[in-house]
Amino acid sequence: MIKVAVLGYGTVGSGVVEVIERNNAQVSKKACDEMHVKYILDLRDFPGDPYEDRVVHDFNVIVEDPEISIVCEVMGGVGAAYQFTKACLEKGKSVCTSNKELVAKHGPELLALAKANNCNYLFEASVGGGIPIIRPLNSALTAEKIEAIFGIVNGTTNYMLTKMEREGADYKEVLKQAQALGYAEANPTADVEGHDACRKLAILLSLVTGKNVSSEDIRTEGITTVSAADFAYAKAANMTIKLLATGKVREDDSLEALVAPFMVSKDHPLAMINDVFNGVFVTGNMLGDALFYGRGAGKLPTASAVVADVVDCARHPGKTVTCFWDAEPATLADMGEATRRYFLRAKEEAKKAVEDAFGQAGTVLDESIEGEFGYMTAPMQERDFMAAYKGLGDRVLNYIRLL
Ligand code: HSE
């Protein structure tokens, strides 16, 4: 029998127990042995819960139990979760996690620790919720030189932007709904400010390059400045607005990495990815584009990915599944050189100043919003755009990049 411990009985933790119990026949068959949740670690008690008898409050009970071979770390954070993960790996217990913050921060160290102890540190659920994306990068796409990886990797903000577009809904109201549905982080600032998407991009780019991409080095802008007015201009231009995580490998192997809201043509496949769904494009030099699409957040989709990792660990007792992610830092490119078009909104009286700053090659957009206008630049370098935009001071209201 495979005895599993679950660290954290919150949204994902309770989902992990539910997946293992409800799909026990399938999971056990695929793991080639019966799977059983022996312990659930949480500070709280859960009177009346069907698994209340498995709840323990002392981590040492788990780490000192030789029967436990696989641990699911779904508590989140980089404090106790980090200490517990290290302690488990040091004892040769594999760890499966949805904790992207921890994976992004300590991935190379924890992978090396797993290897040194002939066990595994697996994190399929850390990016894209229930969508398989980590395993494809580590196995199905290993014949490729990956040239780009980009897409929607935060379910909360995609849910919010979709509601804002379709219903003209209020930002705070849609955030509350996303939280109630279990999509958001404990502190939703990580979602709306783009930090969650940034950590996921750091993980993906680390796997693409085999080197360490630090999330702190990735330029990140969230959705807090995106307004109904931005959506009105986007709609008039047959576009929508999506929070994208974008990574591109340059010829010299340096990486362009950026998380920000983008205006996306309604004809682009990413424009059709709505609600909590995520979509990640991977461009390989042989394959071309592949799109990974599915539920990017939520209890059961995320838990399903964690349990799939548990099955993988069960299938490889005493062996470490190969994963290339070294501590050596990857080289990030200067994003000022990136060339693209930009949308901006400005106060009515700044029309001449905007045209002077960005030249005649741009386009003035529908002016139906009183007192302001929209403008789309011709393709230009980010550093030139930012210099001109900042030069306009408080006459400009917001900007959004074009995909
Ligand atoms: N808060 C995250 C999201 C959860 O909304 O995508 C899944 O990683």
Short mmCIF file of C-alpha atoms and ligand atoms in Angstrom, two decimals:
data_model
loop_
_atom_site.label_atom_id
_atom_site.label_comp_id
_atom_site.label_asym_id
_atom_site.label_seq_id
_atom_site.Cartn_x
_atom_site.Cartn_y
_atom_site.Cartn_z
CA MET A 1 0.00 0.00 0.00
CA ILE A 2 1.16 3.56 -0.80
CA LYS A 3 0.64 5.74 2.24
CA VAL A 4 0.37 9.44 1.56
CA ALA A 5 0.36 12.50 3.81
CA VAL A 6 -1.27 15.80 2.84
CA LEU A 7 0.20 18.99 4.32
CA GLY A 8 -2.57 21.62 4.49
CA TYR A 9 -6.31 20.93 4.45
CA GLY A 10 -7.43 24.05 2.60
CA THR A 11 -8.93 24.29 -0.88
CA VAL A 12 -6.32 22.21 -2.71
CA GLY A 13 -5.57 19.88 0.23
CA SER A 14 -9.19 18.86 0.64
CA GLY A 15 -9.32 18.41 -3.14
CA VAL A 16 -6.29 16.07 -3.04
CA VAL A 17 -7.99 13.87 -0.43
CA GLU A 18 -11.22 13.92 -2.46
CA VAL A 19 -9.48 12.91 -5.71
CA ILE A 20 -7.61 10.05 -4.02
CA GLU A 21 -10.78 8.80 -2.30
CA ARG A 22 -13.29 9.28 -5.13
CA ASN A 23 -10.99 7.98 -7.87
CA ASN A 24 -9.30 5.44 -5.64
CA ALA A 25 -9.78 2.48 -7.99
CA GLN A 26 -8.30 4.33 -11.01
CA VAL A 27 -5.53 6.01 -9.03
CA SER A 28 -4.49 2.80 -7.28
CA LYS A 29 -4.50 0.83 -10.53
CA LYS A 30 -2.32 3.41 -12.27
CA ALA A 31 0.02 3.63 -9.28
CA CYS A 32 0.25 -0.20 -9.36
CA ASP A 33 -0.61 -0.35 -5.65
CA GLU A 34 -3.45 0.73 -3.40
CA MET A 35 -3.22 4.38 -2.42
CA HIS A 36 -4.30 5.62 1.00
CA VAL A 37 -4.20 9.02 2.72
CA LYS A 38 -2.81 8.27 6.18
CA TYR A 39 -2.36 11.79 7.55
CA ILE A 40 -3.67 15.29 6.94
CA LEU A 41 -1.57 18.01 8.60
CA ASP A 42 -3.35 21.19 9.60
CA LEU A 43 -3.38 23.53 12.58
CA ARG A 44 -7.17 23.29 12.72
CA ASP A 45 -9.52 20.45 13.69
CA PHE A 46 -12.32 19.49 11.32
CA PRO A 47 -15.16 18.08 13.45
CA GLY A 48 -17.70 16.27 11.30
CA ASP A 49 -15.35 15.96 8.30
CA PRO A 50 -15.28 12.38 6.93
CA TYR A 51 -11.49 12.33 7.32
CA GLU A 52 -11.24 14.09 10.70
CA ASP A 53 -9.56 11.03 12.24
CA ARG A 54 -6.57 11.48 9.91
CA VAL A 55 -5.87 15.08 10.92
CA VAL A 56 -2.65 15.58 12.87
CA HIS A 57 -1.11 18.80 14.14
CA ASP A 58 2.50 17.66 14.51
CA PHE A 59 4.60 17.43 11.34
CA ASN A 60 7.05 15.11 13.10
CA VAL A 61 4.41 12.36 13.14
CA ILE A 62 4.57 12.40 9.33
CA VAL A 63 8.27 12.85 8.73
CA GLU A 64 9.19 10.17 11.28
CA ASP A 65 6.71 7.61 9.93
CA PRO A 66 8.56 5.16 7.65
CA GLU A 67 5.27 4.09 6.08
CA ILE A 68 4.84 7.51 4.46
CA SER A 69 6.63 7.52 1.11
CA ILE A 70 4.87 10.45 -0.61
CA VAL A 71 3.86 13.82 0.80
CA CYS A 72 1.62 16.43 -0.86
CA GLU A 73 2.65 19.94 0.15
CA VAL A 74 -0.42 22.06 -0.54
CA MET A 75 -0.14 24.49 2.35
CA GLY A 76 1.44 27.31 0.34
CA GLY A 77 3.97 29.95 1.35
CA VAL A 78 7.73 29.72 1.63
CA GLY A 79 8.14 29.38 5.40
CA ALA A 80 6.95 26.15 7.03
CA ALA A 81 6.26 24.67 3.57
CA TYR A 82 9.96 25.05 2.69
CA GLN A 83 11.17 23.51 5.98
CA PHE A 84 8.71 20.61 5.75
CA THR A 85 9.56 19.92 2.10
CA LYS A 86 13.28 19.81 2.85
CA ALA A 87 12.75 17.53 5.86
CA CYS A 88 10.66 15.10 3.78
CA LEU A 89 13.12 15.01 0.87
CA GLU A 90 16.05 14.48 3.26
CA LYS A 91 14.23 11.39 4.54
CA GLY A 92 13.74 10.11 0.97
CA LYS A 93 10.03 10.93 0.92
CA SER A 94 8.87 12.34 -2.42
CA VAL A 95 7.02 15.64 -2.35
CA CYS A 96 4.29 16.72 -4.81
CA THR A 97 3.18 20.32 -4.70
CA SER A 98 0.96 23.05 -6.12
CA ASN A 99 3.04 25.70 -4.33
CA LYS A 100 4.41 27.82 -7.18
CA GLU A 101 5.86 30.40 -4.80
CA LEU A 102 8.08 27.77 -3.23
CA VAL A 103 8.93 26.08 -6.54
CA ALA A 104 9.86 29.43 -8.12
CA LYS A 105 11.99 30.44 -5.13
CA HIS A 106 13.76 27.19 -4.24
CA GLY A 107 13.19 24.89 -7.25
CA PRO A 108 16.84 24.03 -8.06
CA GLU A 109 17.74 23.39 -4.41
CA LEU A 110 14.73 21.14 -3.78
CA LEU A 111 15.24 19.22 -7.03
CA ALA A 112 18.89 18.64 -6.13
CA LEU A 113 17.86 17.49 -2.66
CA ALA A 114 15.35 15.04 -4.14
CA LYS A 115 18.02 13.66 -6.47
CA ALA A 116 20.51 13.26 -3.63
CA ASN A 117 17.93 11.22 -1.71
CA ASN A 118 16.62 9.12 -4.63
CA CYS A 119 13.15 10.58 -4.48
CA ASN A 120 11.17 13.22 -6.37
CA TYR A 121 10.04 16.80 -6.10
CA LEU A 122 7.17 17.16 -8.59
CA PHE A 123 5.14 20.31 -9.26
CA GLU A 124 2.77 19.81 -12.17
CA ALA A 125 0.00 21.68 -10.31
CA SER A 126 2.19 24.75 -9.79
CA VAL A 127 1.50 26.08 -13.31
CA GLY A 128 -1.80 25.96 -15.18
CA GLY A 129 -3.77 24.22 -12.41
CA GLY A 130 -5.10 21.02 -13.96
CA ILE A 131 -3.45 21.51 -17.37
CA PRO A 132 -0.46 19.27 -18.06
CA ILE A 133 2.36 21.67 -18.95
CA ILE A 134 5.32 20.79 -16.69
CA ARG A 135 5.40 17.14 -17.72
CA PRO A 136 5.14 17.97 -21.46
CA LEU A 137 8.12 20.34 -21.12
CA ASN A 138 10.07 17.64 -19.26
CA SER A 139 9.18 14.74 -21.53
CA ALA A 140 6.98 15.09 -24.63
CA LEU A 141 8.77 18.23 -25.90
CA THR A 142 12.36 17.27 -25.12
CA ALA A 143 13.23 16.97 -28.83
CA GLU A 144 12.41 20.66 -29.32
CA LYS A 145 14.42 23.82 -29.03
CA ILE A 146 11.74 25.93 -27.38
CA GLU A 147 11.70 29.41 -28.89
CA ALA A 148 8.82 30.99 -27.00
CA ILE A 149 6.31 30.26 -24.28
CA PHE A 150 3.48 32.61 -23.54
CA GLY A 151 -0.11 32.71 -22.45
CA ILE A 152 -2.67 33.11 -19.70
CA VAL A 153 -1.51 31.46 -16.47
CA ASN A 154 -3.62 33.10 -13.79
CA GLY A 155 -7.21 31.93 -13.50
CA THR A 156 -8.35 34.62 -11.06
CA THR A 157 -7.41 37.55 -13.26
CA ASN A 158 -8.68 35.84 -16.40
CA TYR A 159 -12.00 35.27 -14.67
CA MET A 160 -12.06 38.93 -13.62
CA LEU A 161 -11.11 40.33 -17.03
CA THR A 162 -13.69 38.11 -18.71
CA LYS A 163 -16.43 39.40 -16.40
CA MET A 164 -15.28 42.99 -16.85
CA GLU A 165 -15.42 42.58 -20.63
CA ARG A 166 -18.74 40.75 -20.82
CA GLU A 167 -20.68 42.43 -18.05
CA GLY A 168 -18.87 45.71 -17.53
CA ALA A 169 -18.62 44.32 -13.98
CA ASP A 170 -16.98 46.16 -11.12
CA TYR A 171 -13.40 45.14 -10.31
CA LYS A 172 -13.97 44.56 -6.58
CA GLU A 173 -17.15 42.55 -7.09
CA VAL A 174 -15.55 40.16 -9.59
CA LEU A 175 -12.55 39.68 -7.30
CA LYS A 176 -14.91 38.62 -4.51
CA GLN A 177 -16.56 36.11 -6.83
CA ALA A 178 -13.20 34.65 -7.87
CA GLN A 179 -12.23 34.28 -4.20
CA ALA A 180 -15.54 32.59 -3.37
CA LEU A 181 -14.92 30.09 -6.18
CA GLY A 182 -11.54 29.17 -4.65
CA TYR A 183 -9.46 30.55 -7.55
CA ALA A 184 -7.60 33.34 -5.79
CA GLU A 185 -4.50 33.15 -3.63
CA ALA A 186 -4.89 33.62 0.14
CA ASN A 187 -3.74 37.16 -0.50
CA PRO A 188 -5.22 38.07 -3.90
CA THR A 189 -2.66 40.84 -4.37
CA ALA A 190 -0.44 38.12 -5.80
CA ASP A 191 -3.07 37.51 -8.49
CA VAL A 192 -4.08 41.05 -9.42
CA GLU A 193 -0.54 42.48 -9.28
CA GLY A 194 0.74 39.71 -11.56
CA HIS A 195 3.12 38.09 -9.03
CA ASP A 196 1.44 34.68 -9.30
CA ALA A 197 1.70 34.74 -13.10
CA CYS A 198 5.30 35.92 -12.78
CA ARG A 199 6.26 32.98 -10.56
CA LYS A 200 4.64 30.58 -13.01
CA LEU A 201 6.53 32.17 -15.90
CA ALA A 202 9.79 31.85 -13.94
CA ILE A 203 9.11 28.12 -13.48
CA LEU A 204 8.27 27.59 -17.17
CA LEU A 205 11.30 29.52 -18.39
CA SER A 206 13.58 27.69 -15.96
CA LEU A 207 12.39 24.39 -17.44
CA VAL A 208 12.78 25.72 -20.99
CA THR A 209 16.37 26.86 -20.41
CA GLY A 210 17.47 24.38 -17.72
CA LYS A 211 18.84 27.40 -15.84
CA ASN A 212 17.35 29.38 -12.99
CA VAL A 213 15.06 32.28 -13.87
CA SER A 214 14.37 34.36 -10.77
CA SER A 215 10.84 35.77 -10.61
CA GLU A 216 12.32 38.90 -9.07
CA ASP A 217 14.08 39.65 -12.37
CA ILE A 218 10.91 39.51 -14.48
CA ARG A 219 9.21 42.81 -15.21
CA THR A 220 5.66 42.42 -13.88
CA GLU A 221 2.58 44.62 -14.21
CA GLY A 222 -0.83 43.54 -12.91
CA ILE A 223 -4.41 44.33 -13.89
CA THR A 224 -5.20 46.92 -11.21
CA THR A 225 -5.07 49.81 -13.70
CA VAL A 226 -7.26 48.11 -16.33
CA SER A 227 -10.60 49.92 -16.53
CA ALA A 228 -13.96 49.79 -18.29
CA ALA A 229 -12.66 52.59 -20.56
CA ASP A 230 -9.75 50.41 -21.71
CA PHE A 231 -12.22 47.66 -22.58
CA ALA A 232 -14.37 50.14 -24.54
CA TYR A 233 -11.41 51.05 -26.80
CA ALA A 234 -10.39 47.38 -27.07
CA LYS A 235 -13.90 46.45 -28.17
CA ALA A 236 -13.96 49.23 -30.77
CA ALA A 237 -10.69 47.83 -32.19
CA ASN A 238 -12.03 44.22 -32.19
CA MET A 239 -9.67 43.34 -29.37
CA THR A 240 -9.83 42.23 -25.75
CA ILE A 241 -7.49 42.54 -22.75
CA LYS A 242 -5.66 39.59 -21.20
CA LEU A 243 -2.99 39.31 -18.52
CA LEU A 244 -0.19 37.50 -20.36
CA ALA A 245 3.00 35.87 -19.19
CA THR A 246 5.42 36.04 -22.11
CA GLY A 247 8.82 34.49 -22.60
CA LYS A 248 10.99 34.40 -25.70
CA VAL A 249 14.41 32.85 -26.20
CA ARG A 250 16.64 35.14 -28.28
CA GLU A 251 19.31 33.94 -30.73
CA ASP A 252 22.00 34.52 -28.09
CA ASP A 253 19.97 32.37 -25.62
CA SER A 254 19.04 35.35 -23.45
CA LEU A 255 15.39 35.55 -22.42
CA GLU A 256 12.76 38.20 -22.94
CA ALA A 257 10.34 37.81 -20.04
CA LEU A 258 7.38 39.99 -19.18
CA VAL A 259 4.07 39.73 -17.33
CA ALA A 260 1.57 42.46 -18.19
CA PRO A 261 -1.93 43.14 -19.51
CA PHE A 262 -1.99 42.95 -23.33
CA MET A 263 -4.56 43.94 -25.92
CA VAL A 264 -5.18 40.83 -27.98
CA SER A 265 -6.98 40.62 -31.32
CA LYS A 266 -10.33 38.86 -31.05
CA ASP A 267 -9.04 36.56 -33.81
CA HIS A 268 -6.14 35.31 -31.68
CA PRO A 269 -6.77 31.95 -29.92
CA LEU A 270 -5.83 33.53 -26.55
CA ALA A 271 -8.80 35.91 -26.89
CA MET A 272 -11.07 32.88 -26.71
CA ILE A 273 -9.65 31.66 -23.40
CA ASN A 274 -12.12 32.94 -20.86
CA ASP A 275 -13.16 32.63 -17.21
CA VAL A 276 -10.84 30.55 -15.04
CA PHE A 277 -9.33 28.79 -18.05
CA ASN A 278 -5.63 29.11 -18.79
CA GLY A 279 -3.89 28.68 -22.12
CA VAL A 280 -0.17 28.33 -22.72
CA PHE A 281 1.40 28.49 -26.17
CA VAL A 282 4.71 26.71 -26.58
CA THR A 283 6.63 27.34 -29.80
CA GLY A 284 9.21 24.73 -30.68
CA ASN A 285 11.61 24.92 -33.63
CA MET A 286 10.38 21.59 -35.04
CA LEU A 287 6.83 21.43 -33.75
CA GLY A 288 5.76 25.02 -34.30
CA ASP A 289 2.96 26.07 -31.94
CA ALA A 290 1.25 23.85 -29.39
CA LEU A 291 -1.52 25.19 -27.15
CA PHE A 292 -2.16 23.75 -23.69
CA TYR A 293 -5.63 24.71 -22.52
CA GLY A 294 -7.78 23.90 -19.51
CA ARG A 295 -8.86 24.86 -16.02
CA GLY A 296 -6.05 26.88 -14.52
CA ALA A 297 -7.28 27.11 -10.93
CA GLY A 298 -9.82 25.63 -8.58
CA LYS A 299 -9.92 22.82 -6.06
CA LEU A 300 -10.38 19.63 -8.07
CA PRO A 301 -8.48 20.52 -11.29
CA THR A 302 -5.43 21.55 -9.23
CA ALA A 303 -5.77 18.55 -6.92
CA SER A 304 -5.98 16.23 -9.92
CA ALA A 305 -2.56 17.43 -11.10
CA VAL A 306 -1.09 16.92 -7.61
CA VAL A 307 -2.46 13.37 -7.47
CA ALA A 308 -1.09 12.60 -10.96
CA ASP A 309 2.33 13.52 -9.55
CA VAL A 310 1.72 11.20 -6.60
CA VAL A 311 1.02 8.39 -9.09
CA ASP A 312 4.25 9.24 -10.93
CA CYS A 313 6.22 9.03 -7.66
CA ALA A 314 4.57 5.72 -6.82
CA ARG A 315 5.65 4.36 -10.20
CA HIS A 316 9.30 5.33 -9.60
CA PRO A 317 10.18 4.14 -6.09
CA GLY A 318 13.81 4.89 -5.27
CA LYS A 319 14.33 6.67 -8.63
CA THR A 320 14.45 10.34 -9.48
CA VAL A 321 12.57 11.43 -12.61
CA THR A 322 14.95 13.62 -14.64
CA CYS A 323 14.28 17.35 -14.56
CA PHE A 324 16.80 19.90 -15.84
CA TRP A 325 16.73 23.03 -13.70
CA ASP A 326 20.13 24.11 -12.42
CA ALA A 327 20.92 26.85 -9.95
CA GLU A 328 23.02 28.69 -12.60
CA PRO A 329 21.18 31.93 -13.42
CA ALA A 330 19.67 32.38 -16.88
CA THR A 331 20.44 35.62 -18.71
CA LEU A 332 17.50 37.97 -19.04
CA ALA A 333 17.48 40.36 -21.99
CA ASP A 334 16.98 44.11 -21.75
CA MET A 335 13.23 44.52 -22.27
CA GLY A 336 13.78 48.09 -23.47
CA GLU A 337 14.77 46.62 -26.84
CA ALA A 338 11.50 44.70 -27.32
CA THR A 339 9.53 46.10 -30.24
CA ARG A 340 5.73 46.16 -30.37
CA ARG A 341 2.71 48.45 -30.69
CA TYR A 342 1.14 50.19 -27.69
CA PHE A 343 -2.32 51.46 -26.85
CA LEU A 344 -2.69 54.52 -24.67
CA ARG A 345 -5.47 56.73 -23.36
CA ALA A 346 -4.94 60.44 -22.94
CA LYS A 347 -6.84 63.55 -22.01
CA GLU A 348 -8.57 65.28 -24.93
CA GLU A 349 -6.33 68.36 -24.82
CA ALA A 350 -3.20 66.21 -25.26
CA LYS A 351 -4.02 65.07 -28.81
CA LYS A 352 -1.38 67.18 -30.50
CA ALA A 353 1.19 66.36 -27.82
CA VAL A 354 0.52 62.62 -28.26
CA GLU A 355 0.84 62.83 -32.04
CA ASP A 356 4.03 64.87 -31.68
CA ALA A 357 5.44 62.32 -29.19
CA PHE A 358 4.57 59.18 -31.16
CA GLY A 359 4.56 60.46 -34.74
CA GLN A 360 1.89 60.36 -37.42
CA ALA A 361 2.20 56.59 -37.98
CA GLY A 362 -0.07 55.79 -35.01
CA THR A 363 -3.86 55.69 -35.05
CA VAL A 364 -6.33 57.77 -33.06
CA LEU A 365 -9.15 55.51 -31.82
CA ASP A 366 -12.87 55.97 -31.26
CA GLU A 367 -13.40 59.08 -29.18
CA SER A 368 -16.79 58.35 -27.65
CA ILE A 369 -15.57 58.63 -24.06
CA GLU A 370 -15.93 62.24 -23.02
CA GLY A 371 -12.79 64.21 -22.31
CA GLU A 372 -10.29 61.65 -23.58
CA PHE A 373 -9.17 59.68 -26.61
CA GLY A 374 -7.36 56.44 -27.38
CA TYR A 375 -4.27 56.01 -29.53
CA MET A 376 -2.35 53.09 -30.95
CA THR A 377 1.29 53.59 -31.76
CA ALA A 378 3.19 52.15 -34.68
CA PRO A 379 5.69 49.41 -33.68
CA MET A 380 8.36 50.92 -31.45
CA GLN A 381 10.93 49.91 -28.85
CA GLU A 382 9.74 49.69 -25.26
CA ARG A 383 12.36 52.15 -24.02
CA ASP A 384 11.25 54.78 -26.57
CA PHE A 385 7.59 54.24 -25.74
CA MET A 386 8.16 54.53 -22.00
CA ALA A 387 10.26 57.69 -22.38
CA ALA A 388 7.62 59.37 -24.56
CA TYR A 389 4.74 58.18 -22.34
CA LYS A 390 6.35 59.41 -19.15
CA GLY A 391 7.16 62.71 -20.89
CA LEU A 392 3.42 63.33 -21.27
CA GLY A 393 3.00 63.40 -17.47
CA ASP A 394 -0.56 63.47 -16.15
CA ARG A 395 -2.02 64.07 -19.61
CA VAL A 396 -1.89 60.29 -20.23
CA LEU A 397 -4.28 57.97 -18.38
CA ASN A 398 -3.11 54.40 -19.05
CA TYR A 399 -1.20 52.26 -21.53
CA ILE A 400 -1.49 48.63 -22.58
CA ARG A 401 0.84 46.69 -24.85
CA LEU A 402 -0.45 45.01 -28.01
CA LEU A 403 0.28 41.34 -28.60
N1 HSE B 1 -4.54 32.00 -7.81
C1 HSE B 1 -4.13 31.12 -8.84
C2 HSE B 1 -4.86 31.48 -10.11
C3 HSE B 1 -4.41 29.71 -8.44
O1 HSE B 1 -5.85 32.20 -10.03
O2 HSE B 1 -4.45 31.08 -11.19
C4 HSE B 1 -3.88 28.67 -9.37
O3 HSE B 1 -2.47 28.72 -9.45
#
